[in-house]
């Protein structure tokens, strides 16, 4: 599972469902996920989005309108989807037809929700909750957070490359000077830590030492590069917020203990407090905001001449 909730929306009148899409987006975002939609105006176009590779399509839910105009009938589209995927959840809806359940029964298709167009947001959220509840226990939530963190780290790497390649020679020298200074500091720190490690009396003490040019190092380098350019004040502030507030909360997940009580698995932080699902949702919401910021920053840096 990832922070994106991907929906293939089959409707030949995309503008007619804008309010429904906006409402669904708001509800999904409250849970710390981002709605991503791909619209298809016909059954044939929809089939083009579907892959026979169970791990390759990344579609979480399919919305199928009944009346697709020249693009076919939605009940036929249900059959086409089931021929490709036997398990994919589908919502079959219409602004006028009231016999959708009969159509589904006649086609003998399982795993289909039926809805009016007006009720579509509530129906989608019901399906969304049924899907994500399976992966929102603490263990899975931890994996989602770490996956989103990895995506952000990659955006940071791309931003660093972009800002360096678009910089003049003076700015490049300044960026590399930061790296050199940082490595000098790390070399000194590493020598001190190496001496401390040699004095350890228990292997458990090793768990407190981990140093290379970490993702935090690259974040700080990007901050310095942006500050030096003088063109990204707002982005620097957002980066600082991520670095100073979100990263420490995220890092707690790397140092939790699992406490097993019967069938229950609880994650206990260094403060001996249990991490709750509400805390995980709050962290997902923060990460989603920052992930979108780094995506946009990467686009900006990549487009600059």
PDB file of N, CA, C and O in Angstrom, residues 193-209:
ATOM      1  N   UNK A 193      33.563   8.531  17.408  1.00  0.00           N
ATOM      2  CA  UNK A 193      32.643   7.436  17.652  1.00  0.00           C
ATOM      3  C   UNK A 193      33.361   6.085  17.593  1.00  0.00           C
ATOM      4  O   UNK A 193      33.033   5.158  18.341  1.00  0.00           O
ATOM      5  N   UNK A 194      34.333   5.976  16.660  1.00  0.00           N
ATOM      6  CA  UNK A 194      35.092   4.725  16.562  1.00  0.00           C
ATOM      7  C   UNK A 194      35.818   4.449  17.870  1.00  0.00           C
ATOM      8  O   UNK A 194      35.857   3.305  18.353  1.00  0.00           O
ATOM      9  N   UNK A 195      36.388   5.498  18.450  1.00  0.00           N
ATOM     10  CA  UNK A 195      37.076   5.324  19.734  1.00  0.00           C
ATOM     11  C   UNK A 195      36.095   4.913  20.826  1.00  0.00           C
ATOM     12  O   UNK A 195      36.399   4.056  21.669  1.00  0.00           O
ATOM     13  N   UNK A 196      34.900   5.522  20.788  1.00  0.00           N
ATOM     14  CA  UNK A 196      33.885   5.167  21.785  1.00  0.00           C
ATOM     15  C   UNK A 196      33.431   3.723  21.610  1.00  0.00           C
ATOM     16  O   UNK A 196      33.241   2.990  22.598  1.00  0.00           O
ATOM     17  N   UNK A 197      33.282   3.301  20.343  1.00  0.00           N
ATOM     18  CA  UNK A 197      32.838   1.934  20.066  1.00  0.00           C
ATOM     19  C   UNK A 197      33.863   0.918  20.564  1.00  0.00           C
ATOM     20  O   UNK A 197      33.515  -0.145  21.082  1.00  0.00           O
ATOM     21  N   UNK A 198      35.144   1.251  20.412  1.00  0.00           N
ATOM     22  CA  UNK A 198      36.197   0.348  20.877  1.00  0.00           C
ATOM     23  C   UNK A 198      36.120   0.118  22.383  1.00  0.00           C
ATOM     24  O   UNK A 198      36.596  -0.910  22.885  1.00  0.00           O
ATOM     25  N   UNK A 199      35.507   1.066  23.086  1.00  0.00           N
ATOM     26  CA  UNK A 199      35.390   0.941  24.547  1.00  0.00           C
ATOM     27  C   UNK A 199      34.090   0.263  24.981  1.00  0.00           C
ATOM     28  O   UNK A 199      33.863   0.062  26.179  1.00  0.00           O
ATOM     29  N   UNK A 200      33.215  -0.074  24.024  1.00  0.00           N
ATOM     30  CA  UNK A 200      31.946  -0.708  24.378  1.00  0.00           C
ATOM     31  C   UNK A 200      32.177  -2.036  25.086  1.00  0.00           C
ATOM     32  O   UNK A 200      33.115  -2.782  24.781  1.00  0.00           O
ATOM     33  N   UNK A 201      31.271  -2.320  25.997  1.00  0.00           N
ATOM     34  CA  UNK A 201      31.339  -3.574  26.746  1.00  0.00           C
ATOM     35  C   UNK A 201      30.201  -4.527  26.383  1.00  0.00           C
ATOM     36  O   UNK A 201      30.120  -5.625  26.924  1.00  0.00           O
ATOM     37  N   UNK A 202      29.309  -4.073  25.463  1.00  0.00           N
ATOM     38  CA  UNK A 202      28.162  -4.921  25.092  1.00  0.00           C
ATOM     39  C   UNK A 202      27.786  -4.596  23.649  1.00  0.00           C
ATOM     40  O   UNK A 202      27.792  -3.428  23.235  1.00  0.00           O
ATOM     41  N   UNK A 203      27.453  -5.635  22.869  1.00  0.00           N
ATOM     42  CA  UNK A 203      27.109  -5.400  21.463  1.00  0.00           C
ATOM     43  C   UNK A 203      25.853  -4.554  21.306  1.00  0.00           C
ATOM     44  O   UNK A 203      25.646  -3.907  20.268  1.00  0.00           O
ATOM     45  N   UNK A 204      24.987  -4.528  22.317  1.00  0.00           N
ATOM     46  CA  UNK A 204      23.770  -3.725  22.227  1.00  0.00           C
ATOM     47  C   UNK A 204      24.077  -2.251  22.056  1.00  0.00           C
ATOM     48  O   UNK A 204      23.284  -1.498  21.477  1.00  0.00           O
ATOM     49  N   UNK A 205      25.255  -1.826  22.538  1.00  0.00           N
ATOM     50  CA  UNK A 205      25.637  -0.418  22.422  1.00  0.00           C
ATOM     51  C   UNK A 205      25.880  -0.010  20.969  1.00  0.00           C
ATOM     52  O   UNK A 205      25.812   1.174  20.628  1.00  0.00           O
ATOM     53  N   UNK A 206      26.167  -0.984  20.097  1.00  0.00           N
ATOM     54  CA  UNK A 206      26.399  -0.682  18.689  1.00  0.00           C
ATOM     55  C   UNK A 206      25.161  -0.122  18.015  1.00  0.00           C
ATOM     56  O   UNK A 206      25.252   0.587  17.002  1.00  0.00           O
ATOM     57  N   UNK A 207      23.982  -0.460  18.558  1.00  0.00           N
ATOM     58  CA  UNK A 207      22.727  -0.060  17.914  1.00  0.00           C
ATOM     59  C   UNK A 207      22.519   1.445  17.933  1.00  0.00           C
ATOM     60  O   UNK A 207      21.667   1.970  17.217  1.00  0.00           O
ATOM     61  N   UNK A 208      23.291   2.167  18.725  1.00  0.00           N
ATOM     62  CA  UNK A 208      23.124   3.631  18.804  1.00  0.00           C
ATOM     63  C   UNK A 208      23.992   4.365  17.794  1.00  0.00           C
ATOM     64  O   UNK A 208      23.930   5.586  17.691  1.00  0.00           O
ATOM     65  N   UNK A 209      24.809   3.619  17.003  1.00  0.00           N
ATOM     66  CA  UNK A 209      25.748   4.260  16.087  1.00  0.00           C
ATOM     67  C   UNK A 209      25.408   3.927  14.637  1.00  0.00           C
ATOM     68  O   UNK A 209      25.422   2.782  14.221  1.00  0.00           O
TER      69      UNK A 209
END
